[in-house]
Amino acid sequence: GRGITTLTISHAGTGFDLTGTGNDVGFSNLTINRTTGTGDDIQIAAGYARTSIRDVLFSGGGIAVDDHGEDLRLSDVWCTGNGWTSFVRLDAATRPYITSLVAAPGNSWTRGIDIDTGTVSARITNLDISPTAAVSGIGVHVRDSAAGNDPTDIVLTEPHLECGATGNAIEIDA
């Protein structure tokens, strides 16, 4: 369980890389601790559907979850420590559901939740970004970085966003 089972990533690259195609992969009840670098802790390729991440503590930085797939279910997740780029990145993701994500970064981050090119039907509920120091970052960034399809049908419910003096709570560039 979380707090007992710890997977350590001690390199700068991706920790878990779900490439190719696949369905019904799950991560639950564990701690993922990055000790070095700022890569993706879990990267989900466009060919993956129904990935579930539940009751996971991400510690150390990078991007906790980088989703390009379909039907991600992410619930009861915590992001702590330093060195964060994003807590969750949705890039051309279809129907991701995020329920109860708490981020308590110890230093500045770039984009808390990065909703990028082509993401559709994202639902984010009970998002809490509360830094543990006087730091900054964008809370939720909706953008089209690849000059492709704008993200559409994005719903954010019950957020608590503390983004510091130089970060916007929500920024929409698309």
Coordinates of N, CA and C in Angstrom, one line a residue:
G1 N 0.8 -1.2 0.0 CA 0.0 0.0 0.0 C 0.8 1.3 0.0
R2 N 0.2 2.4 -0.2 CA 0.9 3.7 -0.2 C 1.5 3.9 1.1
G3 N 2.8 4.3 1.1 CA 3.5 4.5 2.4 C 4.3 3.2 2.7
I4 N 4.0 2.1 2.1 CA 4.7 0.8 2.4 C 5.4 0.4 1.1
T5 N 4.7 0.5 0.0 CA 5.3 0.1 -1.3 C 5.8 1.3 -2.0
T6 N 7.1 1.5 -2.2 CA 7.7 2.6 -2.9 C 8.5 2.2 -4.1
L7 N 8.2 2.8 -5.2 CA 8.9 2.6 -6.5 C 9.8 3.8 -6.7
T8 N 11.1 3.6 -6.8 CA 12.0 4.7 -6.9 C 12.5 4.8 -8.3
I9 N 12.4 6.1 -8.9 CA 13.0 6.4 -10.2 C 14.3 7.2 -10.0
S10 N 15.4 6.6 -10.3 CA 16.7 7.3 -10.0 C 17.4 7.6 -11.3
H11 N 16.7 8.1 -12.3 CA 17.3 8.5 -13.6 C 16.5 9.7 -14.1
A12 N 17.0 10.3 -15.1 CA 16.3 11.5 -15.6 C 15.2 11.2 -16.6
G13 N 15.0 10.0 -17.1 CA 14.1 9.7 -18.1 C 12.7 9.3 -17.5
T14 N 11.9 8.7 -18.4 CA 10.5 8.2 -18.0 C 10.6 7.0 -17.1
G15 N 9.8 7.0 -16.1 CA 9.7 5.9 -15.1 C 8.9 4.8 -15.7
F16 N 7.7 4.9 -16.0 CA 6.8 3.9 -16.6 C 6.4 4.4 -17.9
D17 N 6.7 3.8 -19.0 CA 6.4 4.2 -20.4 C 5.4 3.2 -21.0
L18 N 4.2 3.5 -21.0 CA 3.2 2.7 -21.7 C 3.1 3.0 -23.2
T19 N 3.9 2.3 -24.0 CA 4.0 2.6 -25.4 C 3.2 1.6 -26.2
G20 N 3.1 1.9 -27.5 CA 2.3 1.0 -28.3 C 0.8 1.0 -28.0
T21 N 0.2 -0.1 -27.9 CA -1.2 -0.2 -27.6 C -1.5 -1.1 -26.4
G22 N -2.5 -0.8 -25.6 CA -2.9 -1.6 -24.5 C -4.1 -1.1 -23.8
N23 N -4.7 -1.9 -23.0 CA -5.9 -1.5 -22.2 C -5.8 -2.0 -20.8
D24 N -6.6 -1.3 -20.0 CA -6.8 -1.7 -18.6 C -5.6 -1.9 -17.7
V25 N -4.6 -0.9 -17.8 CA -3.5 -1.0 -16.9 C -3.8 -0.1 -15.7
G26 N -3.4 -0.6 -14.5 CA -3.7 0.1 -13.3 C -2.5 0.3 -12.4
F27 N -2.4 1.4 -11.8 CA -1.4 1.7 -10.7 C -2.2 2.1 -9.5
S28 N -2.0 1.4 -8.3 CA -2.7 1.8 -7.2 C -2.0 1.5 -5.9
N29 N -2.3 2.2 -4.9 CA -1.8 2.0 -3.5 C -0.3 1.9 -3.4
L30 N 0.4 3.0 -3.9 CA 1.8 3.0 -3.8 C 2.4 4.4 -3.9
T31 N 3.7 4.5 -3.6 CA 4.4 5.8 -3.7 C 5.4 5.7 -4.8
I32 N 5.4 6.7 -5.7 CA 6.4 6.8 -6.7 C 7.3 7.9 -6.4
N33 N 8.6 7.6 -6.1 CA 9.5 8.6 -5.7 C 10.6 8.8 -6.7
R34 N 10.7 10.0 -7.3 CA 11.8 10.4 -8.2 C 12.9 11.0 -7.4
T35 N 14.1 10.4 -7.5 CA 15.2 11.0 -6.8 C 16.1 11.8 -7.7
T36 N 16.0 11.8 -9.0 CA 16.8 12.5 -9.9 C 16.1 12.8 -11.2
G37 N 16.4 14.0 -11.8 CA 15.8 14.3 -13.1 C 14.4 14.8 -13.0
T38 N 13.9 15.2 -14.2 CA 12.5 15.8 -14.3 C 11.7 15.1 -15.4
G39 N 11.9 13.8 -15.7 CA 11.1 13.1 -16.7 C 9.7 12.8 -16.2
D40 N 9.0 12.1 -17.1 CA 7.6 11.7 -16.7 C 7.7 10.5 -15.8
D41 N 6.9 10.5 -14.7 CA 6.8 9.3 -13.9 C 6.0 8.2 -14.6
I42 N 4.9 8.6 -15.1 CA 4.1 7.6 -15.9 C 3.7 8.3 -17.2
Q43 N 4.1 7.7 -18.3 CA 3.7 8.3 -19.6 C 2.8 7.3 -20.3
I44 N 1.6 7.8 -20.8 CA 0.6 6.9 -21.4 C 0.5 7.3 -22.9
A45 N 0.8 6.3 -23.8 CA 0.7 6.6 -25.2 C -0.7 6.7 -25.7
A46 N -0.8 7.2 -26.9 CA -2.1 7.4 -27.6 C -2.8 6.1 -27.8
G47 N -2.1 5.0 -27.9 CA -2.8 3.7 -28.1 C -3.3 3.0 -26.9
Y48 N -3.3 3.7 -25.7 CA -3.7 3.1 -24.5 C -5.1 3.6 -24.1
A49 N -5.9 2.7 -23.6 CA -7.3 3.0 -23.1 C -7.5 2.4 -21.7
R50 N -8.3 3.2 -20.9 CA -8.7 2.8 -19.6 C -7.5 2.5 -18.6
T51 N -6.6 3.5 -18.6 CA -5.6 3.4 -17.6 C -6.1 4.0 -16.3
S52 N -5.8 3.3 -15.2 CA -6.3 3.7 -13.9 C -5.2 4.0 -12.9
I53 N -5.2 5.2 -12.3 CA -4.2 5.5 -11.3 C -4.9 6.0 -10.1
R54 N -4.8 5.2 -9.0 CA -5.6 5.4 -7.8 C -4.8 5.3 -6.5
D55 N -5.0 6.2 -5.6 CA -4.3 6.2 -4.3 C -2.8 6.1 -4.5
V56 N -2.2 7.1 -5.2 CA -0.8 7.1 -5.5 C -0.2 8.4 -5.0
L57 N 1.0 8.4 -4.3 CA 1.7 9.5 -3.9 C 2.9 9.7 -4.8
F58 N 3.0 10.8 -5.5 CA 4.2 11.1 -6.4 C 5.0 12.0 -5.6
S59 N 6.3 11.7 -5.5 CA 7.2 12.6 -4.8 C 8.5 12.8 -5.6
G60 N 8.9 14.0 -5.8 CA 10.1 14.3 -6.4 C 10.2 15.1 -7.6
G61 N 9.1 15.2 -8.4 CA 9.2 16.2 -9.5 C 9.1 15.6 -10.9
G62 N 9.2 16.5 -11.9 CA 9.0 16.1 -13.3 C 7.6 16.3 -13.7
I63 N 7.0 15.3 -14.4 CA 5.6 15.2 -14.6 C 5.1 13.9 -14.1
A64 N 4.1 14.0 -13.1 CA 3.6 12.7 -12.5 C 3.0 11.9 -13.6
V65 N 2.0 12.4 -14.3 CA 1.3 11.6 -15.3 C 1.2 12.4 -16.6
D66 N 1.7 11.8 -17.7 CA 1.7 12.5 -19.0 C 0.8 11.6 -19.9
D67 N -0.5 12.0 -20.1 CA -1.5 11.2 -20.8 C -1.8 11.6 -22.2
H68 N -1.7 10.7 -23.1 CA -2.0 10.9 -24.5 C -3.1 9.9 -24.9
G69 N -3.6 9.1 -24.0 CA -4.5 8.0 -24.3 C -6.0 8.4 -24.1
E70 N -6.8 7.3 -23.9 CA -8.3 7.4 -23.8 C -8.7 6.9 -22.4
D71 N -9.7 7.6 -21.9 CA -10.4 7.2 -20.7 C -9.5 7.0 -19.4
L72 N -8.5 7.9 -19.2 CA -7.7 7.8 -18.0 C -8.6 8.1 -16.8
R73 N -8.5 7.3 -15.7 CA -9.1 7.6 -14.5 C -8.1 7.7 -13.4
L74 N -8.0 9.0 -12.9 CA -7.0 9.3 -11.9 C -7.7 9.8 -10.7
S75 N -7.5 9.1 -9.5 CA -8.2 9.5 -8.3 C -7.4 9.3 -7.1
D76 N -7.6 10.2 -6.1 CA -6.9 10.2 -4.8 C -5.4 10.1 -5.0
V77 N -4.9 11.2 -5.7 CA -3.4 11.3 -6.0 C -2.9 12.5 -5.3
W78 N -1.6 12.4 -4.8 CA -0.9 13.5 -4.2 C 0.4 13.7 -4.9
C79 N 0.9 15.0 -5.1 CA 2.2 15.3 -5.7 C 2.9 16.2 -4.6
T80 N 4.0 15.8 -4.1 CA 4.7 16.5 -3.1 C 6.2 16.6 -3.6
G81 N 6.9 17.5 -2.9 CA 8.4 17.6 -3.1 C 8.7 18.7 -4.1
N82 N 9.9 18.7 -4.7 CA 10.4 19.7 -5.5 C 10.7 19.2 -6.9
G83 N 10.9 20.2 -7.8 CA 11.3 19.9 -9.2 C 10.2 19.6 -10.2
W84 N 9.0 20.0 -9.9 CA 7.8 19.7 -10.8 C 7.8 20.6 -12.0
T85 N 7.5 20.0 -13.1 CA 7.2 20.7 -14.4 C 5.7 20.8 -14.4
S86 N 5.0 19.7 -14.4 CA 3.5 19.6 -14.3 C 3.2 18.4 -13.4
F87 N 2.0 18.5 -12.8 CA 1.5 17.4 -12.0 C 0.9 16.4 -12.9
V88 N 0.0 16.9 -13.8 CA -0.6 16.1 -14.9 C -0.6 16.9 -16.2
R89 N -0.2 16.2 -17.3 CA -0.3 16.7 -18.6 C -1.2 15.9 -19.4
L90 N -2.2 16.6 -20.0 CA -3.2 15.9 -20.9 C -2.9 16.4 -22.3
D91 N -2.3 15.6 -23.2 CA -1.9 16.0 -24.6 C -2.6 15.1 -25.5
A92 N -3.7 15.6 -26.2 CA -4.5 14.8 -27.1 C -5.1 13.7 -26.4
A93 N -5.4 13.9 -25.1 CA -6.1 12.9 -24.3 C -7.6 12.9 -24.6
T94 N -8.3 11.8 -24.5 CA -9.7 11.7 -24.7 C -10.4 11.2 -23.4
R95 N -11.3 11.9 -22.9 CA -12.1 11.6 -21.8 C -11.3 11.3 -20.5
P96 N -10.3 12.1 -20.2 CA -9.7 11.9 -18.9 C -10.5 12.4 -17.7
Y97 N -10.6 11.6 -16.6 CA -11.3 12.0 -15.4 C -10.3 12.1 -14.3
I98 N -10.2 13.2 -13.7 CA -9.3 13.4 -12.5 C -10.2 13.8 -11.4
T99 N -10.1 13.0 -10.3 CA -10.9 13.2 -9.1 C -10.0 13.2 -7.9
S100 N -10.0 14.3 -7.2 CA -9.2 14.4 -6.0 C -7.7 14.3 -6.2
L101 N -7.1 15.4 -6.7 CA -5.7 15.5 -6.9 C -5.2 16.7 -6.0
V102 N -4.3 16.4 -5.1 CA -3.7 17.4 -4.2 C -2.2 17.5 -4.5
A103 N -1.8 18.8 -4.8 CA -0.4 19.0 -5.1 C 0.1 20.0 -4.1
A104 N 1.2 19.6 -3.4 CA 1.8 20.5 -2.4 C 3.3 20.6 -2.7
P105 N 3.6 21.4 -3.8 CA 5.0 21.5 -4.3 C 5.8 22.4 -3.3
G106 N 7.1 22.1 -3.2 CA 7.9 22.8 -2.3 C 8.7 23.9 -3.0
N107 N 8.6 24.0 -4.4 CA 9.2 25.1 -5.1 C 8.4 25.3 -6.4
S108 N 8.7 26.3 -7.2 CA 7.9 26.7 -8.3 C 7.8 25.6 -9.3
W109 N 6.7 25.6 -10.1 CA 6.4 24.6 -11.1 C 6.0 25.4 -12.4
T110 N 5.9 24.8 -13.5 CA 5.5 25.5 -14.8 C 4.0 25.5 -14.9
R111 N 3.4 24.3 -15.2 CA 1.9 24.2 -15.3 C 1.4 23.1 -14.5
G112 N 0.6 23.4 -13.5 CA 0.0 22.4 -12.6 C -0.7 21.3 -13.4
I113 N -1.8 21.6 -14.0 CA -2.5 20.8 -14.9 C -2.4 21.4 -16.3
D114 N -1.7 20.7 -17.2 CA -1.4 21.2 -18.5 C -2.3 20.5 -19.5
I115 N -3.3 21.2 -20.0 CA -4.3 20.6 -20.9 C -3.9 21.2 -22.3
D116 N -3.4 20.3 -23.1 CA -2.8 20.7 -24.4 C -3.5 20.2 -25.6
T117 N -2.9 20.5 -26.8 CA -3.5 20.3 -28.1 C -4.4 19.0 -28.2
G118 N -5.6 19.2 -28.7 CA -6.5 18.1 -29.0 C -7.1 17.3 -27.9
T119 N -6.9 17.7 -26.6 CA -7.6 17.1 -25.5 C -9.1 17.4 -25.6
V120 N -9.9 16.3 -25.4 CA -11.4 16.5 -25.4 C -12.0 15.8 -24.2
S121 N -13.1 16.4 -23.8 CA -14.0 15.9 -22.7 C -13.2 15.6 -21.4
A122 N -12.4 16.5 -20.9 CA -11.7 16.4 -19.7 C -12.6 16.8 -18.5
R123 N -12.6 16.0 -17.5 CA -13.3 16.3 -16.2 C -12.4 16.3 -15.1
I124 N -12.3 17.5 -14.4 CA -11.3 17.6 -13.3 C -12.1 18.1 -12.1
T125 N -12.2 17.3 -11.0 CA -13.0 17.6 -9.8 C -12.1 17.5 -8.6
N126 N -12.3 18.4 -7.7 CA -11.5 18.5 -6.4 C -10.0 18.6 -6.6
L127 N -9.6 19.5 -7.4 CA -8.2 19.8 -7.6 C -7.7 20.8 -6.5
D128 N -6.7 20.5 -5.8 CA -6.1 21.4 -4.8 C -4.6 21.6 -5.0
I129 N -4.2 22.8 -5.4 CA -2.8 23.1 -5.5 C -2.5 24.1 -4.4
S130 N -1.7 23.6 -3.4 CA -1.4 24.4 -2.2 C 0.1 24.3 -2.0
P131 N 0.9 25.2 -2.5 CA 2.4 25.1 -2.3 C 2.7 25.2 -0.8
T132 N 3.8 24.6 -0.5 CA 4.3 24.6 0.9 C 5.2 25.7 1.2
A133 N 5.5 26.6 0.2 CA 6.4 27.7 0.3 C 5.9 28.8 -0.6
A134 N 6.5 30.0 -0.5 CA 6.1 31.1 -1.4 C 6.6 30.9 -2.8
V135 N 5.9 30.1 -3.6 CA 6.4 29.8 -4.9 C 5.3 30.1 -5.9
S136 N 5.6 29.9 -7.2 CA 4.6 30.2 -8.2 C 4.6 29.2 -9.4
G137 N 3.4 29.2 -10.1 CA 3.2 28.4 -11.3 C 1.8 28.6 -11.8
I138 N 1.5 28.2 -13.0 CA 0.2 28.3 -13.5 C -0.6 27.1 -12.9
G139 N -1.8 27.4 -12.4 CA -2.6 26.3 -11.8 C -3.1 25.3 -12.9
V140 N -3.9 25.8 -13.8 CA -4.5 25.0 -14.9 C -4.2 25.8 -16.2
H141 N -3.5 25.2 -17.1 CA -3.2 25.9 -18.4 C -3.8 25.1 -19.5
V142 N -4.8 25.8 -20.2 CA -5.4 25.2 -21.4 C -4.8 25.9 -22.6
R143 N -4.2 25.1 -23.5 CA -3.4 25.7 -24.6 C -3.4 24.7 -25.8
D144 N -2.9 25.3 -26.9 CA -2.7 24.5 -28.1 C -1.3 24.8 -28.6
S145 N -0.3 24.0 -28.0 CA 1.1 24.3 -28.2 C 1.6 23.8 -29.6
A146 N 0.8 22.9 -30.2 CA 1.3 22.4 -31.5 C 0.5 23.0 -32.7
A147 N -0.2 24.1 -32.5 CA -1.0 24.7 -33.5 C -1.9 23.7 -34.3
G148 N -2.5 22.8 -33.5 CA -3.4 21.8 -34.0 C -4.8 22.1 -33.6
N149 N -5.5 21.1 -33.0 CA -6.9 21.3 -32.5 C -6.8 21.8 -31.1
D150 N -7.6 22.9 -30.9 CA -7.7 23.4 -29.5 C -8.4 22.3 -28.6
P151 N -8.0 22.3 -27.3 CA -8.7 21.5 -26.4 C -10.2 21.9 -26.3
T152 N -11.1 21.0 -26.2 CA -12.5 21.3 -26.1 C -13.2 20.5 -25.0
D153 N -14.3 21.0 -24.5 CA -15.2 20.4 -23.5 C -14.4 20.1 -22.3
I154 N -13.8 21.1 -21.7 CA -13.0 21.0 -20.5 C -13.8 21.5 -19.3
V155 N -14.0 20.6 -18.3 CA -14.8 21.0 -17.1 C -14.0 20.9 -15.8
L156 N -13.9 22.0 -15.1 CA -13.1 22.1 -13.8 C -14.1 22.4 -12.7
T157 N -14.2 21.5 -11.8 CA -15.2 21.7 -10.7 C -14.5 21.6 -9.3
E158 N -14.8 22.6 -8.5 CA -14.3 22.7 -7.1 C -12.8 22.7 -7.0
P159 N -12.2 23.7 -7.7 CA -10.7 23.8 -7.6 C -10.3 24.7 -6.4
H160 N -9.2 24.5 -5.9 CA -8.5 25.4 -4.9 C -7.1 25.6 -5.5
L161 N -6.8 26.8 -6.0 CA -5.6 27.0 -6.6 C -4.8 28.2 -6.0
E162 N -3.7 27.9 -5.4 CA -2.8 28.9 -4.9 C -1.6 28.9 -5.8
C163 N -1.4 30.0 -6.5 CA -0.4 29.9 -7.6 C 0.7 31.0 -7.4
G164 N 0.7 31.6 -6.3 CA 1.8 32.6 -6.1 C 1.7 33.9 -6.8
A165 N 2.7 34.7 -6.5 CA 2.7 36.1 -7.1 C 2.8 36.2 -8.6
T166 N 3.5 35.2 -9.2 CA 3.7 35.3 -10.7 C 3.0 34.3 -11.4
G167 N 2.1 33.5 -10.8 CA 1.4 32.4 -11.5 C -0.1 32.7 -11.6
N168 N -0.7 32.4 -12.8 CA -2.1 32.6 -12.9 C -2.8 31.3 -12.4
A169 N -4.0 31.5 -11.8 CA -4.7 30.3 -11.4 C -5.2 29.5 -12.6
I170 N -5.8 30.2 -13.6 CA -6.2 29.5 -14.8 C -5.8 30.4 -15.9
E171 N -5.1 29.8 -16.9 CA -4.7 30.5 -18.1 C -5.2 29.7 -19.3
I172 N -5.9 30.5 -20.2 CA -6.4 29.8 -21.4 C -5.8 30.5 -22.6
D173 N -4.9 29.8 -23.4 CA -4.3 30.3 -24.6 C -4.9 29.7 -25.9
A174 N -5.7 28.7 -25.8 CA -6.2 28.1 -27.0 C -7.4 28.9 -27.5

